[in-house]
Amino acid sequence: MKLIEAKQHFISSWGAFGTHWGINRTMAQIHALLLISSDPLTQDDIMEELTISRGNTNMNIRELINWGLVDRLLLSGERKEYFTAEKDIWKVVKQIVKERKKRELEPMLQLLDKLEEVEGDKRDKHVKSFVDTISGIKKLGKQADRTLDTMIKAEESWFISSLMKVFK
Amino acid sequence: MKLIEAKQHFISSWGAFGTHWGINRTMAQIHALLLISSDPLTQDDIMEELTISRGNTNMNIRELINWGLVDRLLLSGERKEYFTAEKDIWKVVKQIVKERKKRELEPMLQLLDKLEEVEGDKRDKHVKSFVDTISGIKKLGKQADRTLDTMIKAEESWFISSLMKVFK
DNA sequence: TCGAATTTTCAAAATTAATTGAAACTAAAT
DNA sequence: ATTTAGTTTCAATTAATTTTGAAAATTCGA
């Protein structure tokens, strides 16, 4: 397979992959493109490469910057802005985990805390079924939260070697 | 908070949560409803509770069964089908991980294997950047694949106690 | 075998999400 | 101060996804 073909393949697959994880296709594609580019790219480069509009490109780059996955780069003597993606995939994964934890897991845990305090007789099977389910989710969720915190702080080498020992 | 109110809260939040993870709102809501119900429910119960159409209910129940998250139940003497969800949240998580691994991670790893073999001089920085990124993703992906395999086989108690020791 | 109860399908409609592109805005260069 | 290159915004459009509901299919009891 030629490089150009392989790149296209990767970009489109990464885009499709993203849609299964609640990330829009274009955002995932821009990320993929920046991941495999040896040099920083401008908005125009990205528009042209992915054949998408200026507005779409701009909004999704901004969103990637919010997620901490892409950096704006000002080259001296150049008026245009350039963009690069973090290439160390372990850092990328940690960053995504960090953001999703903050945006989704933490609010969910707060909600579960409130729901667990529902009024009513705990011996009533309807109440019991509800509280048991909520408690179970909360317990696992809190564990996941702690585990992810540690993961976010970890080095890749540490992650791999430690998990290799345990998960065996 | 009253039970009925708490249930509605949980169902709607679980639905919104699902949409961030590539799962449609209704499917997540039906799953939530079954999770917190003390008894099995019929299609009509679900339709009524969530005020959704028969077709929608039916399709999403089917999808939940495909995912292995919901079981069909035939009560003797009853003509209608009843449905229940696995209540053990650890089993639920393992089942979701198992399916997503099969549907998404494994195909992605296969693709990366092919893309890594791109033609061209590895000293060319364009080729190198591409191959390095692909290799990095593949390496982490394969590690994740192995880790998840072990997790799928694990007991919850084992999971929590082991991880507590490592991630500390 | 027939008929009623129940489940399933799927084309059309409704809803939601993504994308465009032109205008407004901003900031550097002249 | 004005022009110009570049960036951002957002209302309107387009595309994708979800939902409906009625018809078809199936299943079970009489």
Coordinates of C-alpha atoms (C1' of nucleotides) in Angstrom, one line a residue:
Chain A
M1 CA 0.0 0.0 0.0
K2 CA 1.2 3.5 -0.9
L3 CA 1.7 6.1 1.9
I4 CA -1.0 8.4 0.6
E5 CA -3.5 5.5 0.4
A6 CA -2.5 4.3 3.9
K7 CA -3.0 7.8 5.3
Q8 CA -6.5 8.1 3.8
H9 CA -7.4 4.7 5.2
F10 CA -6.2 5.6 8.6
I11 CA -8.0 9.0 8.6
S12 CA -11.3 7.5 7.5
S13 CA -11.1 4.6 10.0
W14 CA -10.2 6.8 12.8
G15 CA -13.1 9.0 12.0
A16 CA -15.5 6.0 12.0
F17 CA -14.0 4.8 15.2
G18 CA -14.6 8.2 16.8
T19 CA -18.3 8.1 16.0
H20 CA -18.6 4.9 18.1
W21 CA -17.2 6.9 21.0
G22 CA -19.4 10.0 20.9
I23 CA -16.8 12.0 18.9
N24 CA -17.8 13.6 15.7
R25 CA -16.3 12.2 12.5
T26 CA -14.6 15.4 11.4
M27 CA -13.0 16.0 14.8
A28 CA -11.6 12.5 14.8
Q29 CA -10.4 12.9 11.2
I30 CA -8.6 16.1 11.9
H31 CA -7.0 14.5 14.9
A32 CA -5.9 11.6 12.8
L33 CA -4.5 13.8 10.1
L34 CA -2.4 15.8 12.6
L35 CA -1.2 12.6 14.3
I36 CA 0.3 11.2 11.2
S37 CA 1.7 14.5 9.8
S38 CA 5.4 15.0 10.1
D39 CA 5.0 18.8 10.1
P40 CA 2.5 21.2 11.6
L41 CA -0.5 22.1 9.4
T42 CA -2.5 25.2 8.8
Q43 CA -6.3 25.4 8.6
D44 CA -6.0 25.6 4.9
D45 CA -3.9 22.4 4.7
I46 CA -6.5 20.6 6.8
M47 CA -9.5 21.9 4.8
E48 CA -7.8 20.9 1.6
E49 CA -6.7 17.5 2.8
L50 CA -10.1 16.5 4.2
T51 CA -12.2 18.6 1.8
I52 CA -14.2 20.2 4.5
S53 CA -15.3 23.8 4.9
R54 CA -13.4 26.6 6.7
G55 CA -16.1 26.9 9.4
N56 CA -16.1 23.2 10.1
T57 CA -12.4 23.0 10.2
N58 CA -12.1 25.9 12.6
M59 CA -14.7 24.7 15.0
N60 CA -13.3 21.2 15.3
I61 CA -9.7 22.4 15.7
R62 CA -10.9 24.6 18.5
E63 CA -12.7 21.6 20.1
L64 CA -9.5 19.5 19.8
I65 CA -7.6 22.3 21.5
N66 CA -10.2 22.3 24.3
W67 CA -9.7 18.6 24.7
G68 CA -6.0 19.3 25.1
L69 CA -5.2 17.1 22.1
V70 CA -4.0 19.8 19.7
D71 CA -1.8 22.8 20.1
R72 CA -1.7 26.1 18.3
L73 CA 1.7 27.0 17.0
L74 CA 2.9 30.4 15.8
L75 CA 6.0 30.2 13.6
S76 CA 8.1 33.3 13.7
G77 CA 7.8 35.3 10.5
E78 CA 4.6 33.5 9.6
R79 CA 1.2 35.1 9.9
K80 CA -0.8 31.9 9.7
E81 CA -1.4 29.7 12.7
Y82 CA -0.1 26.1 12.6
F83 CA -1.5 23.1 14.5
T84 CA 0.1 20.0 15.8
A85 CA -1.1 17.0 17.8
E86 CA 0.6 15.4 20.7
K87 CA 2.3 12.3 19.1
D88 CA 2.9 10.3 22.2
I89 CA -0.1 8.0 22.1
W90 CA 0.0 7.2 25.8
K91 CA -0.2 10.9 26.6
V92 CA -3.1 11.2 24.2
V93 CA -5.0 8.4 25.9
K94 CA -4.3 9.8 29.3
Q95 CA -5.6 13.2 28.2
I96 CA -8.8 11.7 26.8
V97 CA -9.3 9.7 30.0
K98 CA -8.7 12.8 32.1
E99 CA -11.3 14.9 30.2
R100 CA -14.0 12.2 30.0
K101 CA -13.6 11.4 33.6
K102 CA -14.1 15.1 34.5
R103 CA -16.9 15.6 32.0
E104 CA -18.8 12.4 32.5
L105 CA -17.8 10.1 35.3
E106 CA -17.6 12.7 38.0
P107 CA -21.0 14.3 37.4
M108 CA -22.5 10.8 37.2
L109 CA -21.0 9.9 40.6
Q110 CA -22.4 13.1 42.1
L111 CA -25.9 12.1 40.7
L112 CA -25.6 8.6 42.2
D113 CA -24.8 10.0 45.6
K114 CA -28.1 12.0 45.5
L115 CA -30.1 9.1 44.1
E116 CA -28.9 6.7 46.7
E117 CA -30.6 8.8 49.4
V118 CA -34.1 8.1 48.0
E119 CA -36.9 8.2 50.5
G120 CA -38.8 5.1 51.5
D121 CA -38.6 1.8 53.3
K122 CA -35.5 -0.2 52.3
R123 CA -37.5 -3.4 52.8
D124 CA -39.9 -2.5 50.0
K125 CA -38.6 -4.5 47.1
H126 CA -39.0 -1.6 44.7
V127 CA -36.9 0.6 46.9
K128 CA -34.4 -2.1 47.5
S129 CA -33.9 -3.0 43.9
F130 CA -33.4 0.7 43.0
V131 CA -31.0 1.4 45.9
D132 CA -29.0 -1.8 45.3
T133 CA -28.5 -1.0 41.6
I134 CA -27.5 2.6 42.3
S135 CA -25.1 1.5 45.1
G136 CA -23.5 -1.2 42.9
I137 CA -22.9 1.3 40.1
K138 CA -21.6 3.9 42.5
K139 CA -19.2 1.4 44.1
L140 CA -17.7 0.4 40.8
G141 CA -17.7 3.9 39.5
K142 CA -15.8 5.2 42.5
Q143 CA -13.3 2.4 42.1
A144 CA -12.9 3.3 38.4
D145 CA -12.4 6.9 39.4
R146 CA -9.5 6.1 41.7
T147 CA -8.0 3.7 39.2
L148 CA -8.1 6.3 36.4
D149 CA -6.6 8.9 38.6
T150 CA -3.6 6.8 39.2
M151 CA -3.4 5.9 35.5
I152 CA -3.4 9.6 34.6
K153 CA -0.4 10.1 36.7
A154 CA 1.4 7.0 35.4
E155 CA 4.2 6.6 32.9
E156 CA 3.6 4.4 30.0
S157 CA 6.4 2.0 30.9
W158 CA 5.1 1.7 34.4
F159 CA 1.6 1.1 33.1
I160 CA 2.6 -1.7 30.8
S161 CA 5.0 -3.5 33.1
S162 CA 2.8 -3.2 36.2
L163 CA -0.3 -4.4 34.4
M164 CA 1.6 -7.2 32.8
K165 CA 2.5 -8.6 36.2
V166 CA -1.0 -8.3 37.6
F167 CA -3.1 -9.2 34.6
K168 CA -1.5 -12.6 33.9
Chain B
M1 CA -36.5 12.6 46.7
K2 CA -39.3 10.2 46.0
L3 CA -38.6 6.8 44.4
I4 CA -40.5 7.6 41.2
E5 CA -38.7 10.8 40.8
A6 CA -35.3 9.2 41.5
K7 CA -36.1 6.5 38.9
Q8 CA -36.9 9.1 36.3
H9 CA -33.8 11.0 37.1
F10 CA -31.7 7.9 36.7
I11 CA -33.3 6.8 33.5
S12 CA -32.9 10.2 31.8
S13 CA -29.3 10.6 33.0
W14 CA -28.3 7.1 31.9
G15 CA -29.8 7.9 28.5
A16 CA -27.8 11.1 28.2
F17 CA -24.7 9.3 29.4
G18 CA -25.2 6.7 26.7
T19 CA -25.3 9.3 23.9
H20 CA -21.8 10.3 24.8
W21 CA -20.7 6.8 24.3
G22 CA -22.2 6.1 20.9
I23 CA -25.3 4.4 22.4
N24 CA -28.7 5.7 21.5
R25 CA -30.7 7.4 24.1
T26 CA -33.7 5.0 24.0
M27 CA -31.5 1.9 24.2
A28 CA -29.7 3.3 27.3
Q29 CA -33.0 4.3 28.9
I30 CA -34.6 0.9 28.4
H31 CA -31.5 -0.7 29.9
A32 CA -31.6 1.8 32.9
L33 CA -35.3 1.0 33.4
L34 CA -34.7 -2.8 33.5
L35 CA -31.7 -2.3 35.8
I36 CA -33.7 -0.7 38.5
S37 CA -36.9 -2.7 38.1
S38 CA -37.4 -5.3 40.8
D39 CA -39.5 -7.5 38.4
P40 CA -39.3 -8.4 34.7
L41 CA -41.2 -6.1 32.4
T42 CA -43.1 -6.6 29.2
Q43 CA -42.8 -4.5 26.0
D44 CA -46.0 -2.7 27.0
D45 CA -44.6 -1.9 30.4
I46 CA -41.6 -0.4 28.8
M47 CA -43.5 1.5 26.2
E48 CA -45.7 3.0 28.8
E49 CA -43.0 3.8 31.3
L50 CA -40.8 5.6 28.7
T51 CA -43.7 6.8 26.5
I52 CA -42.1 5.4 23.3
S53 CA -43.6 3.6 20.4
R54 CA -43.9 -0.2 20.0
G55 CA -41.5 -0.4 17.2
N56 CA -38.9 1.6 18.9
T57 CA -39.2 -0.4 22.0
N58 CA -39.0 -3.7 20.2
M59 CA -35.9 -2.7 18.2
N60 CA -34.0 -1.5 21.1
I61 CA -34.9 -4.5 23.3
R62 CA -33.6 -6.7 20.5
E63 CA -30.4 -4.7 20.3
L64 CA -29.9 -5.0 24.1
I65 CA -30.3 -8.7 23.8
N66 CA -27.7 -8.8 21.0
W67 CA -25.3 -7.0 23.4
G68 CA -26.0 -9.6 26.0
L69 CA -27.3 -7.1 28.5
V70 CA -31.0 -8.2 28.5
D71 CA -32.6 -11.6 28.6
R72 CA -36.0 -12.7 27.3
L73 CA -38.0 -14.5 29.9
L74 CA -41.1 -16.7 29.3
L75 CA -43.2 -17.0 32.4
S76 CA -45.3 -20.2 32.4
G77 CA -48.9 -19.6 31.8
E78 CA -48.2 -16.2 30.3
R79 CA -48.3 -15.5 26.6
K80 CA -46.3 -12.3 26.7
E81 CA -42.6 -12.1 26.8
Y82 CA -40.9 -10.6 29.8
F83 CA -37.5 -8.9 29.9
T84 CA -34.8 -8.6 32.6
A85 CA -31.4 -7.0 32.7
E86 CA -28.4 -8.5 34.4
K87 CA -28.2 -6.7 37.8
D88 CA -24.6 -7.4 38.7
I89 CA -22.9 -4.3 37.4
W90 CA -19.5 -5.8 37.2
K91 CA -20.9 -8.5 34.8
V92 CA -22.6 -5.7 32.8
V93 CA -19.3 -3.8 32.4
K94 CA -17.5 -7.0 31.4
Q95 CA -20.1 -7.8 28.9
I96 CA -19.9 -4.3 27.4
V97 CA -16.1 -4.4 27.3
K98 CA -16.2 -7.8 25.6
E99 CA -18.6 -6.6 22.9
R100 CA -16.8 -3.3 22.2
K101 CA -13.5 -5.1 22.1
K102 CA -14.8 -7.5 19.5
R103 CA -16.6 -4.9 17.5
E104 CA -14.1 -2.1 17.6
L105 CA -10.7 -2.8 19.1
E106 CA -10.0 -6.0 17.2
P107 CA -10.9 -4.7 13.8
M108 CA -8.8 -1.6 14.5
L109 CA -5.8 -3.7 15.4
Q110 CA -6.2 -5.7 12.2
L111 CA -6.2 -2.5 10.2
L112 CA -3.1 -1.1 12.0
D113 CA -1.2 -4.3 11.1
K114 CA -1.9 -3.7 7.5
L115 CA -1.1 0.0 7.6
E116 CA 2.2 -0.6 9.3
E117 CA 3.4 -2.3 6.2
V118 CA 3.2 0.8 4.1
E119 CA 5.6 0.9 1.1
G120 CA 8.4 3.5 1.1
D121 CA 11.8 4.4 2.6
K122 CA 11.6 4.5 6.4
R123 CA 14.1 7.3 6.4
D124 CA 11.7 9.6 4.6
K125 CA 10.3 11.7 7.4
H126 CA 6.8 11.5 6.0
V127 CA 6.9 7.7 6.0
K128 CA 8.6 7.6 9.4
S129 CA 6.0 9.9 11.0
F130 CA 3.2 7.7 9.7
V131 CA 4.8 4.4 10.7
D132 CA 5.8 5.7 14.1
T133 CA 2.3 6.8 14.9
I134 CA 0.7 3.6 13.7
S135 CA 3.2 1.5 15.6
G136 CA 2.6 3.5 18.8
I137 CA -1.1 3.1 18.5
K138 CA -0.8 -0.6 17.7
K139 CA 1.5 -1.3 20.7
L140 CA -0.8 0.4 23.1
G141 CA -3.8 -1.2 21.5
K142 CA -2.4 -4.7 21.7
Q143 CA -1.6 -4.1 25.4
A144 CA -5.1 -2.9 26.0
D145 CA -6.5 -5.9 24.2
R146 CA -4.6 -8.3 26.5
T147 CA -5.5 -6.4 29.6
L148 CA -9.1 -6.4 28.7
D149 CA -9.1 -10.1 28.0
T150 CA -7.9 -10.7 31.5
M151 CA -10.4 -8.3 32.9
I152 CA -13.2 -10.1 31.1
K153 CA -12.3 -13.3 32.9
A154 CA -11.8 -11.7 36.3
E155 CA -14.0 -11.7 39.3
E156 CA -15.0 -8.3 40.7
S157 CA -13.5 -8.9 44.1
W158 CA -10.2 -9.9 42.3
F159 CA -10.4 -6.8 40.2
I160 CA -10.8 -4.4 43.0
S161 CA -8.3 -5.9 45.4
S162 CA -5.6 -6.4 42.7
L163 CA -5.9 -3.0 41.2
M164 CA -5.9 -1.5 44.7
K165 CA -2.5 -3.0 45.3
V166 CA -1.1 -1.9 42.0
F167 CA -2.6 1.5 41.5
K168 CA -1.5 3.0 44.7
Chain C
dT1 C1' -57.7 -24.7 11.2
dC2 C1' -59.1 -20.4 12.7
dG3 C1' -58.8 -16.3 15.2
dA4 C1' -57.0 -13.4 18.7
dA5 C1' -52.8 -11.9 21.0
dT6 C1' -48.4 -10.6 20.4
dT7 C1' -44.1 -9.6 18.0
dT8 C1' -41.6 -7.9 14.1
dT9 C1' -40.6 -5.1 10.2
dC10 C1' -39.8 -1.1 7.6
dA11 C1' -41.1 3.1 4.8
dA12 C1' -42.1 7.6 6.0
dA13 C1' -41.8 11.4 9.3
dA14 C1' -39.6 13.7 12.9
dT15 C1' -35.8 14.9 15.3
dT16 C1' -31.1 15.8 16.1
dA17 C1' -26.4 16.7 14.7
dA18 C1' -23.1 18.2 11.4
dT19 C1' -21.7 21.3 7.8
dT20 C1' -21.5 25.1 4.9
dG21 C1' -20.3 29.7 3.5
dA22 C1' -20.7 34.4 3.7
dA23 C1' -20.3 38.2 6.8
dA24 C1' -18.2 40.0 10.9
dC25 C1' -14.3 40.4 13.3
dT26 C1' -9.2 40.8 14.4
dA27 C1' -4.7 41.9 14.0
dA28 C1' -0.5 42.6 11.3
dA29 C1' 1.7 45.2 7.5
dT30 C1' 2.0 49.2 4.7
Chain D
dA1 C1' -5.5 55.1 8.8
dT2 C1' -6.2 51.8 5.5
dT3 C1' -5.6 47.6 3.4
dT4 C1' -5.1 42.9 3.6
dA5 C1' -4.5 38.2 5.4
dG6 C1' -6.3 35.4 8.5
dT7 C1' -9.8 33.8 12.0
dT8 C1' -14.3 33.2 14.0
dT9 C1' -19.2 33.2 14.2
dC10 C1' -23.7 31.6 13.3
dA11 C1' -28.1 31.3 10.6
dA12 C1' -29.5 28.4 7.1
dT13 C1' -28.9 24.1 4.9
dT14 C1' -27.9 19.3 4.5
dA15 C1' -27.1 14.9 6.3
dA16 C1' -27.6 11.3 9.6
dT17 C1' -30.1 9.1 13.0
dT18 C1' -34.0 8.0 15.6
dT19 C1' -38.8 7.2 16.1
dT20 C1' -43.3 6.2 14.7
dG21 C1' -47.2 3.5 13.5
dA22 C1' -49.6 0.6 10.6
dA23 C1' -49.2 -3.6 8.2
dA24 C1' -47.3 -8.2 8.0
dA25 C1' -45.8 -12.1 10.3
dT26 C1' -45.8 -15.2 14.0
dT27 C1' -47.4 -17.8 17.9
dC28 C1' -50.5 -20.0 20.7
dG29 C1' -55.1 -21.5 22.4
dA30 C1' -59.6 -23.0 21.3

